[in-house]
Every structure is written in C-alpha cells, then in structure tokens.
Coordinates of C-alpha atoms in Angstrom, one line a residue:
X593 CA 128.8 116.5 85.3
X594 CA 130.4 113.3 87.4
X595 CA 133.4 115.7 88.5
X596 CA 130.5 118.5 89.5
X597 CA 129.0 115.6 91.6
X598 CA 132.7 114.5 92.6
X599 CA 133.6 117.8 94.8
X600 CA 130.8 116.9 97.3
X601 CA 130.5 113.2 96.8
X602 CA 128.3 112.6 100.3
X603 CA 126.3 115.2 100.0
X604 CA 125.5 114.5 95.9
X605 CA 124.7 111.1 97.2
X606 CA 122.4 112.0 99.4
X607 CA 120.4 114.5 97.1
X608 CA 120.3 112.0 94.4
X609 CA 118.9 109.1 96.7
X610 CA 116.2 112.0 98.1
X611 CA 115.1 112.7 93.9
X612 CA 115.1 109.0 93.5
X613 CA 112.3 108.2 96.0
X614 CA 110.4 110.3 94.0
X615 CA 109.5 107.7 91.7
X616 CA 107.7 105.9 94.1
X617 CA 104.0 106.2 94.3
X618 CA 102.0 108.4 94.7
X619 CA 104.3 110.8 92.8
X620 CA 105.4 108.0 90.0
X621 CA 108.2 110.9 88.5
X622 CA 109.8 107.8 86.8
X623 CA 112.0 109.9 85.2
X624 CA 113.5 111.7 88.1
X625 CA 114.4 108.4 89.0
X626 CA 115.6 106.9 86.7
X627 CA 117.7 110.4 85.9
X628 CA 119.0 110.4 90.2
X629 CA 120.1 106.2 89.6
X630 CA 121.9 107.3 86.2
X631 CA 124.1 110.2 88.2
X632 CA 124.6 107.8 91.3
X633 CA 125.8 104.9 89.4
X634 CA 129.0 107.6 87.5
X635 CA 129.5 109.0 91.2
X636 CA 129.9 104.9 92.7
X637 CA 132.1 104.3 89.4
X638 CA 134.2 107.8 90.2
X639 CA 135.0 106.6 94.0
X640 CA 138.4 106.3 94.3
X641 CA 138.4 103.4 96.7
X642 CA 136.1 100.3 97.8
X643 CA 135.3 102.3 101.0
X644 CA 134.0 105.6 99.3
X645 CA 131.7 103.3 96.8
X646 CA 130.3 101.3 99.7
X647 CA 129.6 105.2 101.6
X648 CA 128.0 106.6 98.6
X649 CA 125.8 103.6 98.0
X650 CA 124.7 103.8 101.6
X651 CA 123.8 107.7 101.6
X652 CA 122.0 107.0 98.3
X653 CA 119.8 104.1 99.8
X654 CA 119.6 105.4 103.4
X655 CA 118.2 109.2 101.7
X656 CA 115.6 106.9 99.2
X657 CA 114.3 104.6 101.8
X658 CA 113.7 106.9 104.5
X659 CA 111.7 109.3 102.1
X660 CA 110.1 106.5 100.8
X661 CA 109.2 104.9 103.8
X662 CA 108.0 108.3 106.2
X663 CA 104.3 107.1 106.0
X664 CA 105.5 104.7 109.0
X665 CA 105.9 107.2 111.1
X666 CA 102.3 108.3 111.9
X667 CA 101.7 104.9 113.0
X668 CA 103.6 106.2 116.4
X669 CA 100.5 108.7 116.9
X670 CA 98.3 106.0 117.6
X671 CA 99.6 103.6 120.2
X672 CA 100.3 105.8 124.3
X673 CA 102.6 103.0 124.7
X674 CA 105.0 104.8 122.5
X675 CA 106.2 108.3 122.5
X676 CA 104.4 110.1 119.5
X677 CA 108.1 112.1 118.8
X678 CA 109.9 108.8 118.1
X679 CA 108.2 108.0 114.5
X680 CA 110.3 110.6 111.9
X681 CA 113.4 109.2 114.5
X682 CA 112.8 105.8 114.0
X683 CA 111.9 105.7 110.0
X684 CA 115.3 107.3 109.6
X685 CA 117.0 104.8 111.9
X686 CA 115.1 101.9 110.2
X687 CA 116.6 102.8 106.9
X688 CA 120.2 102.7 108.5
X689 CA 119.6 99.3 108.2
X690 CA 118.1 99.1 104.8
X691 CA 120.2 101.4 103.5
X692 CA 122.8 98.3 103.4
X693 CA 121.5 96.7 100.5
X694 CA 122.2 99.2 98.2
X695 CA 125.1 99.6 99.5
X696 CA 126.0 96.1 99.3
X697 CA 125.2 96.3 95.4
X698 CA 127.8 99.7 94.8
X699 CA 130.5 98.3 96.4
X700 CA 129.8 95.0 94.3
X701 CA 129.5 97.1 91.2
X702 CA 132.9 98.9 92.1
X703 CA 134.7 96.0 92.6
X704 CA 133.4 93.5 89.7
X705 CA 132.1 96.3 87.3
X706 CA 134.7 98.5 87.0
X707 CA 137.7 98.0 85.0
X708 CA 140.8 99.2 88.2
X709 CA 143.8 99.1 85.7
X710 CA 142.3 100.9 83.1
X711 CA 140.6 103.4 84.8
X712 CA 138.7 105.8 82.5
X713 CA 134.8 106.6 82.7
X714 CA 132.2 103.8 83.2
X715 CA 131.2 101.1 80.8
X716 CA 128.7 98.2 79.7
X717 CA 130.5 95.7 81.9
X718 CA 129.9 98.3 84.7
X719 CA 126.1 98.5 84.1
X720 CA 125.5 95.4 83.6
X721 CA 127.6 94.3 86.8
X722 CA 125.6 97.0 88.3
X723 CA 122.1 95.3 87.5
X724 CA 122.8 92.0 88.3
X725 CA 123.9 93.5 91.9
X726 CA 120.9 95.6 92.2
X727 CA 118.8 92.4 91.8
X728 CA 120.3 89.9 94.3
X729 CA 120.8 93.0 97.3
X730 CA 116.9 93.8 96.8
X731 CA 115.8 90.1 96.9
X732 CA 118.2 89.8 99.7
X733 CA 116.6 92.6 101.3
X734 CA 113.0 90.8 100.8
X735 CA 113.7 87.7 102.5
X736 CA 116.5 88.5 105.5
X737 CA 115.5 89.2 109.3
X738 CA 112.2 88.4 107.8
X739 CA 112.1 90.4 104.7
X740 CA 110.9 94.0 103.8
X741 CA 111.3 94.9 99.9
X742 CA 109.4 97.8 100.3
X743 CA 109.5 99.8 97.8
X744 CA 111.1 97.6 94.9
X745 CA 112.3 100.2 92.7
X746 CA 110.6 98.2 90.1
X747 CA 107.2 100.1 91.1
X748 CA 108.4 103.2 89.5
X749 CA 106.9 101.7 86.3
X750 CA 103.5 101.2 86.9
X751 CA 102.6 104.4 84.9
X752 CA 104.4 102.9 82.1
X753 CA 102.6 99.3 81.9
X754 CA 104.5 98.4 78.7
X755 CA 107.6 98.3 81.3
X756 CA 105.7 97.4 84.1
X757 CA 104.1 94.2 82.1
X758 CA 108.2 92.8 82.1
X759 CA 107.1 91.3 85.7
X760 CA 105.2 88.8 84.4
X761 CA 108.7 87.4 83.2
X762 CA 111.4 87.9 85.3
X763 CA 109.5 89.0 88.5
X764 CA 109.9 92.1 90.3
X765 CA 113.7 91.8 91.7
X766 CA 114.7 90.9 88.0
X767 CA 113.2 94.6 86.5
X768 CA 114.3 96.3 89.0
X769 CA 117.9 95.3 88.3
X770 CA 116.7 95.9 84.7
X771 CA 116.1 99.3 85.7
X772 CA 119.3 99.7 87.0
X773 CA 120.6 98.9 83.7
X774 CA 118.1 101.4 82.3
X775 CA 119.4 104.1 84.2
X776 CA 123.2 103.1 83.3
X777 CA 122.2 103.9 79.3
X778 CA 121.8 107.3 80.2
X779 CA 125.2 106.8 82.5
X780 CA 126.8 106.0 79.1
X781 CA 125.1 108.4 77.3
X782 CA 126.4 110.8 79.3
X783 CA 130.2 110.0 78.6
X784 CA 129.1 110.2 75.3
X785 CA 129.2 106.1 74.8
X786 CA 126.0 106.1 72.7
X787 CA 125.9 102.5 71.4
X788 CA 123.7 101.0 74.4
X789 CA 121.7 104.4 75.2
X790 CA 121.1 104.1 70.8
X791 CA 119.3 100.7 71.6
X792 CA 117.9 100.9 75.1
X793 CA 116.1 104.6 75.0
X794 CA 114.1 103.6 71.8
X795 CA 112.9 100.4 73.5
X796 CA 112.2 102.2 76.4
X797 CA 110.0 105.6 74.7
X798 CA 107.9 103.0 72.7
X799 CA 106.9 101.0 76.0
X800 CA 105.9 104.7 77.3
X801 CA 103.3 105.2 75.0
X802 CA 100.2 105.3 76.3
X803 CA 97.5 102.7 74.7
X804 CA 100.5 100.9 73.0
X805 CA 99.4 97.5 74.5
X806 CA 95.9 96.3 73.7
X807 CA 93.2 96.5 75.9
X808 CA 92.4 93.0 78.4
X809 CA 88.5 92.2 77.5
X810 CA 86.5 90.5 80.5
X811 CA 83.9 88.3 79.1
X812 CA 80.7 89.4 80.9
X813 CA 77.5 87.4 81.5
X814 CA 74.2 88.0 83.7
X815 CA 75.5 85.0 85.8
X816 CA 79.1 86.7 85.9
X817 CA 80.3 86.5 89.4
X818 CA 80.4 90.6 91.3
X819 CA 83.0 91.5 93.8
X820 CA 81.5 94.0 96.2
X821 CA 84.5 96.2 98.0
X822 CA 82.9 97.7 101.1
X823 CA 85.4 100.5 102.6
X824 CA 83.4 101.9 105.5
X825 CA 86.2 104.7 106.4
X826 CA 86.6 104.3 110.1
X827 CA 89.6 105.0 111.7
X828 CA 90.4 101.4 113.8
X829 CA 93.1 102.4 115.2
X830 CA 92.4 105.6 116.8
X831 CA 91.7 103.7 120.6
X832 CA 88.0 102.8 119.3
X833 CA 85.0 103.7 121.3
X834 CA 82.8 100.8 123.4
X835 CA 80.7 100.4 120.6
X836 CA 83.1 100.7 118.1
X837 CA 82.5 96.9 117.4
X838 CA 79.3 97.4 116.8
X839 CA 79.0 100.7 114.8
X840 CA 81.7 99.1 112.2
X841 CA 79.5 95.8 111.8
X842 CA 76.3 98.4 110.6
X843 CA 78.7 100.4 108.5
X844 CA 80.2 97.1 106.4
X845 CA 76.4 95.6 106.4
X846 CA 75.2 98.7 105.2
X847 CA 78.0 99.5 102.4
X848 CA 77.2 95.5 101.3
X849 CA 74.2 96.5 99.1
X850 CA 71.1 94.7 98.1
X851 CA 71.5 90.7 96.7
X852 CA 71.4 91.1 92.2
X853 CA 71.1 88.8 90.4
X854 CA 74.4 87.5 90.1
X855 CA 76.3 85.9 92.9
X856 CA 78.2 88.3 94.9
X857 CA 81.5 87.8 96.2
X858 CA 81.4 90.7 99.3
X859 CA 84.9 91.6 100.5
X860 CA 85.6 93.3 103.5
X861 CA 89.2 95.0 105.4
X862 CA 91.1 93.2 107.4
X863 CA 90.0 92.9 111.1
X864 CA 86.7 93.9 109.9
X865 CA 85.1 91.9 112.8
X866 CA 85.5 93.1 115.9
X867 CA 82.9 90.1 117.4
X868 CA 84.6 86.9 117.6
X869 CA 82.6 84.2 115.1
X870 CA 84.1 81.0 115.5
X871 CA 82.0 78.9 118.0
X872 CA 83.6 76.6 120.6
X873 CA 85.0 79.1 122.3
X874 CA 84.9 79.0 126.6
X875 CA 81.6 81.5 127.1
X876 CA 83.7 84.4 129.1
X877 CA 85.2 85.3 125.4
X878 CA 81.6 86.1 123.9
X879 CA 81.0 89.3 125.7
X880 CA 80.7 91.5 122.8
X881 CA 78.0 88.8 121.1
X882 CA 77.2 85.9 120.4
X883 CA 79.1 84.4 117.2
X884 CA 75.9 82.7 115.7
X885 CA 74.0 86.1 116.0
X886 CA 76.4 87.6 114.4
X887 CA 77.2 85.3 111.4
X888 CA 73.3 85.3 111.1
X889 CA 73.0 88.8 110.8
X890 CA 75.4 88.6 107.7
X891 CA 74.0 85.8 105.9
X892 CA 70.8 87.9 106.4
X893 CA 72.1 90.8 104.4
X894 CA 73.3 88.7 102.0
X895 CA 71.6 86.5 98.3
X896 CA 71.5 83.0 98.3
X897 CA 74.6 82.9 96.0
X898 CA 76.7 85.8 97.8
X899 CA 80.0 85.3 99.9
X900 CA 81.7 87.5 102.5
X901 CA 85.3 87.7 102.8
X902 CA 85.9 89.8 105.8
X903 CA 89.1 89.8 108.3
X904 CA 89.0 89.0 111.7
X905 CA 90.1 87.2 115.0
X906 CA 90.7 83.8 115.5
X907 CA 91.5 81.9 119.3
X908 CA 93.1 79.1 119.9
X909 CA 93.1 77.9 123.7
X910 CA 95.4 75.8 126.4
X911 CA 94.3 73.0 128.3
X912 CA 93.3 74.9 131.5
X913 CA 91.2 77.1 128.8
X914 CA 93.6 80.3 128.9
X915 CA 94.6 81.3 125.4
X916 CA 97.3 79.8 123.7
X917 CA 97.4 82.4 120.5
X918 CA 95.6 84.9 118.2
X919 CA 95.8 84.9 114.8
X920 CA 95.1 87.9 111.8
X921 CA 92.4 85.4 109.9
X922 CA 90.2 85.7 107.0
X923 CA 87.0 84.4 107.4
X924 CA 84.8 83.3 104.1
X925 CA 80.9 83.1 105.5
X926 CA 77.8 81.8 103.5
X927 CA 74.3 83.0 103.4
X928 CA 73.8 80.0 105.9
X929 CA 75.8 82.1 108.5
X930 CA 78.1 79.0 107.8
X931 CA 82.2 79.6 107.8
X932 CA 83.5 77.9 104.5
X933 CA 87.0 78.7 105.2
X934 CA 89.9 80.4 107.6
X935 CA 93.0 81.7 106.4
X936 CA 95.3 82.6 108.9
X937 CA 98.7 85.4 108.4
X938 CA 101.7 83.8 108.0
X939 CA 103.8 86.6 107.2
X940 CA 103.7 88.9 110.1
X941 CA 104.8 92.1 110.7
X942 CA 107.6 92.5 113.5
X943 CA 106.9 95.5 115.8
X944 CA 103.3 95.9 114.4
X945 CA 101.8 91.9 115.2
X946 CA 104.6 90.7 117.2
X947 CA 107.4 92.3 119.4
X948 CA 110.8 91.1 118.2
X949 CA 112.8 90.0 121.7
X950 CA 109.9 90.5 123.5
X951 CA 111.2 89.1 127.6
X952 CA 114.1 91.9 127.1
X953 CA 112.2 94.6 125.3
X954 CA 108.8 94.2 127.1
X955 CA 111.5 95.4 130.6
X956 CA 112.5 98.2 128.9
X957 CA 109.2 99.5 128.6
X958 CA 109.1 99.2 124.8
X959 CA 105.8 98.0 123.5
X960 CA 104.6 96.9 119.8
X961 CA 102.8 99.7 117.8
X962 CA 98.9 98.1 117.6
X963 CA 97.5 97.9 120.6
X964 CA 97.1 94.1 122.5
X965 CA 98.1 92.4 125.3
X966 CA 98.7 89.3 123.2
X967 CA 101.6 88.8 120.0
X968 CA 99.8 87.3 116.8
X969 CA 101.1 84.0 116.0
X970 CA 102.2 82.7 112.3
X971 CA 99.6 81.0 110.1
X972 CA 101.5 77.9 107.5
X973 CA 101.8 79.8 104.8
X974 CA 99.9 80.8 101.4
X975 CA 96.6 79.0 101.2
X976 CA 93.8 78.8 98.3
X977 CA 90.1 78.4 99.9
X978 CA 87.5 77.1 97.9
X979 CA 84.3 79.3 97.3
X980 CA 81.4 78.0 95.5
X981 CA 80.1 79.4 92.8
X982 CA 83.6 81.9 92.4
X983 CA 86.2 79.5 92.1
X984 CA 89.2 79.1 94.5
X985 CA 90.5 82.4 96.2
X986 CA 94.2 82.7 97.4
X987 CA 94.7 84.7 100.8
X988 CA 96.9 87.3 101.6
X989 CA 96.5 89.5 104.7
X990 CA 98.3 93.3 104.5
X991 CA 101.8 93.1 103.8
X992 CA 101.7 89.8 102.6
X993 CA 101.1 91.1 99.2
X994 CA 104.6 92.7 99.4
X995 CA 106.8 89.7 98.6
X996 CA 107.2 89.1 95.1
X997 CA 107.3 85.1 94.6
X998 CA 105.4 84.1 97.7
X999 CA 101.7 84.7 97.4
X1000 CA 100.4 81.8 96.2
X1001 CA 100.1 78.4 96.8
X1002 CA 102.0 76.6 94.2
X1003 CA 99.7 73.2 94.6
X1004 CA 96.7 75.0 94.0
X1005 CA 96.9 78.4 91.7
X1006 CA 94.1 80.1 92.6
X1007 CA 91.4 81.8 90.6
X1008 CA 91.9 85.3 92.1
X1009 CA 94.0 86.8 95.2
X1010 CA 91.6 88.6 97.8
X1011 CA 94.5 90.9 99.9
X1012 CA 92.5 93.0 102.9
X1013 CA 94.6 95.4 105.0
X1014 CA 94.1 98.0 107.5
X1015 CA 96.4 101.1 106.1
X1016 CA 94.3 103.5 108.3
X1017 CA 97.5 103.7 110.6
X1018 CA 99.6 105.4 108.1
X1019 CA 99.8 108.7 105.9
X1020 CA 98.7 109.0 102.2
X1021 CA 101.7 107.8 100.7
X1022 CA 101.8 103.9 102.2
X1023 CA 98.7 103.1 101.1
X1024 CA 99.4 104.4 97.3
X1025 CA 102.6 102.6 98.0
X1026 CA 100.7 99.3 99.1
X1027 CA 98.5 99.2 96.3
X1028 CA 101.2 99.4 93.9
X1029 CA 103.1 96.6 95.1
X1030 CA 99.6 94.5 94.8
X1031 CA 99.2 95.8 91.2
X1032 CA 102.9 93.9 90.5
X1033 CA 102.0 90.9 92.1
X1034 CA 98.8 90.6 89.8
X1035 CA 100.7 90.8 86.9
X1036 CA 103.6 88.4 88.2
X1037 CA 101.4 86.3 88.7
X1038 CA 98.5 86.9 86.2
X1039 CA 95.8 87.0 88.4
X1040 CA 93.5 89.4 89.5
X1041 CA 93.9 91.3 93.4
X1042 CA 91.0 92.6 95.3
X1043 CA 91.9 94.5 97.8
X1044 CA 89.6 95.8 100.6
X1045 CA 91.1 98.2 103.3
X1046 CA 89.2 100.7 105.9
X1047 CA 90.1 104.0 104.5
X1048 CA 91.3 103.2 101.2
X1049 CA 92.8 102.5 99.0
X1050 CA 90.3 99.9 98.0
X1051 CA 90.9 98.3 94.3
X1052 CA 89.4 95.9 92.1
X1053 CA 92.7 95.3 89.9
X1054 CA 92.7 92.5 86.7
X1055 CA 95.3 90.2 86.1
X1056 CA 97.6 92.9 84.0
X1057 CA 97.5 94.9 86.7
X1058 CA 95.1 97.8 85.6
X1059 CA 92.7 99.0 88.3
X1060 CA 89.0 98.3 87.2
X1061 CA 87.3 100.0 90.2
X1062 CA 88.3 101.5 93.1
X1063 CA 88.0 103.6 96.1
X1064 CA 89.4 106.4 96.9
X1065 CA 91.6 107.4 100.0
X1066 CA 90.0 108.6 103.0
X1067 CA 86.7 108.3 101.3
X1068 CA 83.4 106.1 102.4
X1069 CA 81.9 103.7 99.6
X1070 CA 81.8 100.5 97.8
X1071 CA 82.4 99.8 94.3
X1072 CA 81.4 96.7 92.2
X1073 CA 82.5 95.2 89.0
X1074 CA 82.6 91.8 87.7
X1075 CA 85.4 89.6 88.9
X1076 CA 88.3 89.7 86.2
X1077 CA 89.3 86.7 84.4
X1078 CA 92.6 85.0 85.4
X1079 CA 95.4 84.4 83.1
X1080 CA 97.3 81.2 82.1
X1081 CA 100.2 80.9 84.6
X1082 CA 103.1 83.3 83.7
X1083 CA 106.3 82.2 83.2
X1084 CA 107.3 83.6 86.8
X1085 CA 104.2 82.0 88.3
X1086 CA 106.0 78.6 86.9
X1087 CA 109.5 79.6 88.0
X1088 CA 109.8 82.7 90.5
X1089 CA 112.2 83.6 91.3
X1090 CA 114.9 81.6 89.8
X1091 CA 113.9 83.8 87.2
X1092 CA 115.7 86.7 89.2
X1093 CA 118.8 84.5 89.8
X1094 CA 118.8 83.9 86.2
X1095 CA 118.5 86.9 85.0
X1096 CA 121.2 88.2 87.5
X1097 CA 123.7 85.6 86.8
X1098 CA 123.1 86.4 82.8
X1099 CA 123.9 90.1 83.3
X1100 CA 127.1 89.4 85.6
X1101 CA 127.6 86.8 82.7
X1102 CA 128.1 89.5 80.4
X1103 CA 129.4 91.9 82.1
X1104 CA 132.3 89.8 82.8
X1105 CA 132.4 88.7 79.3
X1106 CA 132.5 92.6 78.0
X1107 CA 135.2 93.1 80.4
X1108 CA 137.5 90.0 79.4
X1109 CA 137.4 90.9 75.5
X1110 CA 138.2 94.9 76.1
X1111 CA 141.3 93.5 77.5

C-alpha cells in the first residue's frame, strides 16, 4: 500500500487530505478520516528527504482545510463591495496559509520521529513524535496572526462521545494529537506491527458503542429556570429592507412565547437588535426609535422573572460627539426594560468585523465582507454577567466559541455559556461545523452552551456536550427546555491548556525514549 501511494506522492497527498475533511461535520465519516491520516502519516514517513515530507504535509493540510472550510465562500455573495467570483478563490488561497501547520507537524515528525540510519517502515517513536507535533502546530494555528483552529480535527469525534468525552481532560489540541496517534495504530497495523494497533483499536471500538456512557440526569423542578431559543430565520445579511429593523424586532417578540410559570431565560442571535438601546446617546443616532420604547416593548412581552439575552450595537462617542467605536455587544434586559449587563466581542474576526491594514487596503478598493462604514472595536476579554434568578452567564459572541481554553473567565466560572452568532452568511456546512466546536467547549469546560443564531443551528447543549433541544437549519422556531446543570470544574477548566503542552511533551517524551532503547 505505502509504495502504491509512493509512485504519485503529491497527488496521494492531496486525495487523502480531500477524504480526511470528511470527518468534519456535517458528514462525521470518522472513519474515513482517521483511515486518510493513517495512509498520510506512512506516505510523510516514506519521503525521502526533509523537503518532500514538508510538501506532502502541506498538500494534505492545504486539500483538508480548503474542503473543510468552502462554507466561507458564500459569504462573498453578500457584500457589492466584493466581487461574488472571488469566494471559492479566496477559501483556497486562505488555506495556503493554513495549510502550514500541518505541514510544520510532517516535517517535525520526519525529522524527530523517524529513525534516518535505520531506515525501514514507521514505528511507535514515529507516532508518537507524530502526535505530539500534531498538537503544538494546531494550537499554534489557534493563537497566531490572531488564531483560527477551525476545524480541530478533534471534532471528528463528536459521534463517538466516549472519545469525544477525552476533552474534558486534555482539551481539544491534546485529542486531536491523540487522534493522530489513533490513526498511526492503523499505520502500524498496516506494516504488520500489531502490538500498539492490539491495544489501541479495542480501546477505541468500546468508546464507539453507542449508550456505553450513562445517561447525564437534569434535576427538574416547577421553579427550574427555562431557556427560550428564538431563531426567527431572516436572512440579515442579504442588504435588509427599511423596515428590516423593525420586522425582525416582531419576529423575535413573537417567537418569545407567553411568561410560565418558571423564570425564563429568552435568548436571542447575535445582532438581534437592529434599534440602538443604550440611552445617552447624542439624539441624531435614535432615528430608527427610541431606546426606551424599545426596551419597554420587551420587558412587556416578557414574566416578571424572565431575561432576554439578545445581541446588538453598542456606541461609544468622541468629545466633539462623532463616534469613537462600535462594538458586537450582548445585551441582558429585565422585565423593567432595565439593561443588567453588556458584554462586548473581544475576539474579532479580521476581514468580517475589522479590515486588517485597512489605510493600504481601503486604496486598493478592497473592503471587509459585512457591510459598515465603521471597523468593530475589541471588547477586554471573557466576561461572566450576573442574572438574577439564573445564576452567572459567561459571554461569547460567534467565533468566540472556537478557541479551546479561552471562553471563560477564570475569576468567575460561570453557571452556563450563552454563545449567539449570525451563521446566515454561510452554507450548510459552517454552521454544523460551528455548533460542533461549541459542543467541545461545553464538555472542556463542563458547562452547558446555548446557542441562538438567525437561521440555525440553534442548540440547547448540556455540559457533556449532548444537544437537549435544538433548531434546525434554515428553519423558523423556538425551542425550550430547562437550563442544564453545570459540572464541577474539569481538570482542563483548572489547567487548559498546559494540559496540551503536557500531553505533547509526554508523547515526544516517549517517543524519544522508544527510539533511544531500539538502538
């Protein structure tokens, strides 16, 4: 099989990285992937020099990302600013970029993990040199030129919670290098060394049975505290109408239900409010309303107990009364009309909330993808708000969600993690994507994600990670179910990731270890 893939070393590179990406969601073929990382990691071993390692681990990464990452490219359809054409184009030229990291860890397995004077087929030093790589080039990936993980290959495992429930350990970075090691059993396997495959595939086939785990019970009371998940299915992005503002305030009051008689905590998207509520402002910025009106009309829809969370725009202003910056906020508002709370992005997304270089780009005629005359600016970082009657709620707005290790605030662990975003821009696949990646962090973590999103997919998601409720993509609705119990801290909520670290130094540990006594 590795000489079969040997004769056309690029090209098998590229196929395998294109099978692997198929593991991602929505498709979750696990096995395909795990099958496509086994095959790449005997064609890096097979390359005969540091060069062809480093050019097979880029085809294979450059192939995976930019399959995995095409959603992006409808976001191009929606901003005039932009030539439609560009967005296949500029995925694939994106993931030239990304494409470094693994990369990065083949020619680091080449060199470390395989064994130059011997020769021969790969080995446990190789794997496991392979794994620890795998881990520091995809946390490397998450935090430089401001970070985009997306997708860890650790998210292949979310059909397979048994695997998937590892996170709560080492953290997302850490299984994913696992995985990698995963994949090397069958590597061995194949050159008919069984002793690792003998121990890891077992392990691996009883994680994968379904029901294996038991069942996470949420203690339910009349008092019990709701979450209501309005998704009212409009399209924001498509250059709204005049009284777009408007028609999406009725459509989130409406999907918000009649008061019950336990408090409600009623989440809605990000940028849900298209009326600016904060009061204070100078009077020329209230055209579309008037922000007491508007809170009022919430808090009338609302019990005496209930909550909305709800996304939206916050100013703040110069001395001469121009604006000074906009930020992506949450808003937390009372059946008073009364704001509790403001969260405010920290994490923002270059090209999408900012443009990157803007005095040289902005010449060039090269705009950011959401429409705006104005670049959001940062908020200070992860934040827990305080909501009577539900505990303390931590914030994360769209792709803050993403970065394993980062989403809450370590002072104050929250009682839940409320995450709205707008995936309306993009095709199916980034919001099946996005919602996995939230499904992680709740069981990093151990705590329980709501997400609330325009056109789906809207989930109510317990601190193991199981969706509880949910709505669909592309559909209209709300859903409601009683708001899941946190866990005690995990031991990566405690640590993060210097669990990763550790867990990569241990494997390159070992692997080096391996290597010294086959010597």
């Amino acid at each position: 099989m590795i000489a079969i893939l040997d004769r056309r070393p690029a090209l098998a590179a590229l196929i395998l990285g294109a099978a692997a990406s198929t593991g991602f969601a929505p498709l979750l073929l696990w096995p395909v992937t795990l099958a496509s990382v086994a095959l790449w990691l005997a064609l890096v071993h097979a390359a005969p020099t540091a060069r062809a390692a480093l050019w097979r681990g880029w085809l294979f990464g450059w192939a995976q990302l930019t399959l995995a990452n095409m959603w992006i490219a409808q976001a191009f359809t929606y901003q005039d600013a932009m030539p439609h054409w560009l967005g296949v184009p500029a995925v694939a030229l994106l993931c030239l970029y990304l494409a470094i990291y693994p990369m990065m860890a083949a020619g680091l397995a080449w060199r470390w993990g395989k064994d130059h004077r011997a020769g021969g087929a790969p080995d446990l030093r190789f794997v496991l040199i392979a794994g620890a790589a795998w881990i520091v080039t995809e946390a490397l990936r998450g935090w430089a030129l401001t970070g985009y993980p997306w997708p860890p290959l650790a998210t292949i495992w979310l059909p397979v919670l048994g695997v998937a429930w590892s996170a709560a350990w080492v953290g997302t970075y850490a299984l994913s290098g696992l995985t990698v090691v995963m994949a090397g059993a069958l590597t061995l396997l194949l050159v008919r060394k069984w002793r690792m495959a003998t121990v890891t595939l077992p392990v691996l086939a009883l994680l994968a049975l379904p029901g294996y785990f038991p069942p996470f019970l949420n203690f339910i009371s009349d008092d019990t505290p709701v979450v209501r998940v309005v998704q009212p299915n409009l399209d924001q992005e498509q250059r709204p109408r005049d009284d777009y503002a408007e028609a999406n305030l009725q459509a989130l009051l409406a999907g918000s239900g009649a008061p019950g008689p336990a408090p409600r905590l009623i989440m809605w998207p990000e940028g849900a409010l298209r009326y600016l509520i904060e009061d204070g402002y100078p009077s020329r910025y209230y055209w579309r309303g008037d922000p007491r009106a508007i809170r009022q009309r919430i808090a009338a829809a609302i019990g005496p107990r209930d909550i909305v969370l709800t996304g939206g725009n916050a100013l703040t202003f110069r001395p001469d009364g121009e604006i000074a910056a906009v930020t992506n906020s949450i808003f937390a508002i009372d059946a008073r009309g009364m704001i509790l709370g403001r969260y405010d992005k920290a994490h923002l997304v270059p090209w999408g909330e900012y443009l990157p270089w803007r005095p040289l780009l902005s010449r060039i005629g090269i705009s950011r993808l959401v429409p705006g005359e104005f670049d959001f600016a940062p908020g200070p970082g992860p934040q827990s708000l305080p909501l009577p009657g539900f505990g303390t709620a931590g914030m994360l707005v769209c792709y803050e969600v993403i970065f394993s290790g980062q989403v809450v605030d370590p002072r104050h662990r929250p009682r839940f993690l409320f995450n709205p975003s707008n995936d309306s821009w993009y095709a199916k696949f980034g919001p099946e994507q996005h919602l996995a990646q939230a499904r992680l962090r709740a069981i990093e973590e151990g705590l329980p994600i709501v997400r609330a999103t325009p056109t789906g997919i809207s989930a109510i998601v317990d601190a193991y990670g199981r969706i509880r409720a949910s709505i669909a993509w592309g559909k209209t609705g709300a859903t409601e179910y009683p708001l899941p119990l946190a866990r005690a801290p995990t031991l990566f909520a405690r640590l993060g990731n210097w669990l990763a670290l550790a867990v990569a130094v241990l494997l390159a540990a070992l692997g080096v270890a391996i290597g010294r006594r086959a010597r």
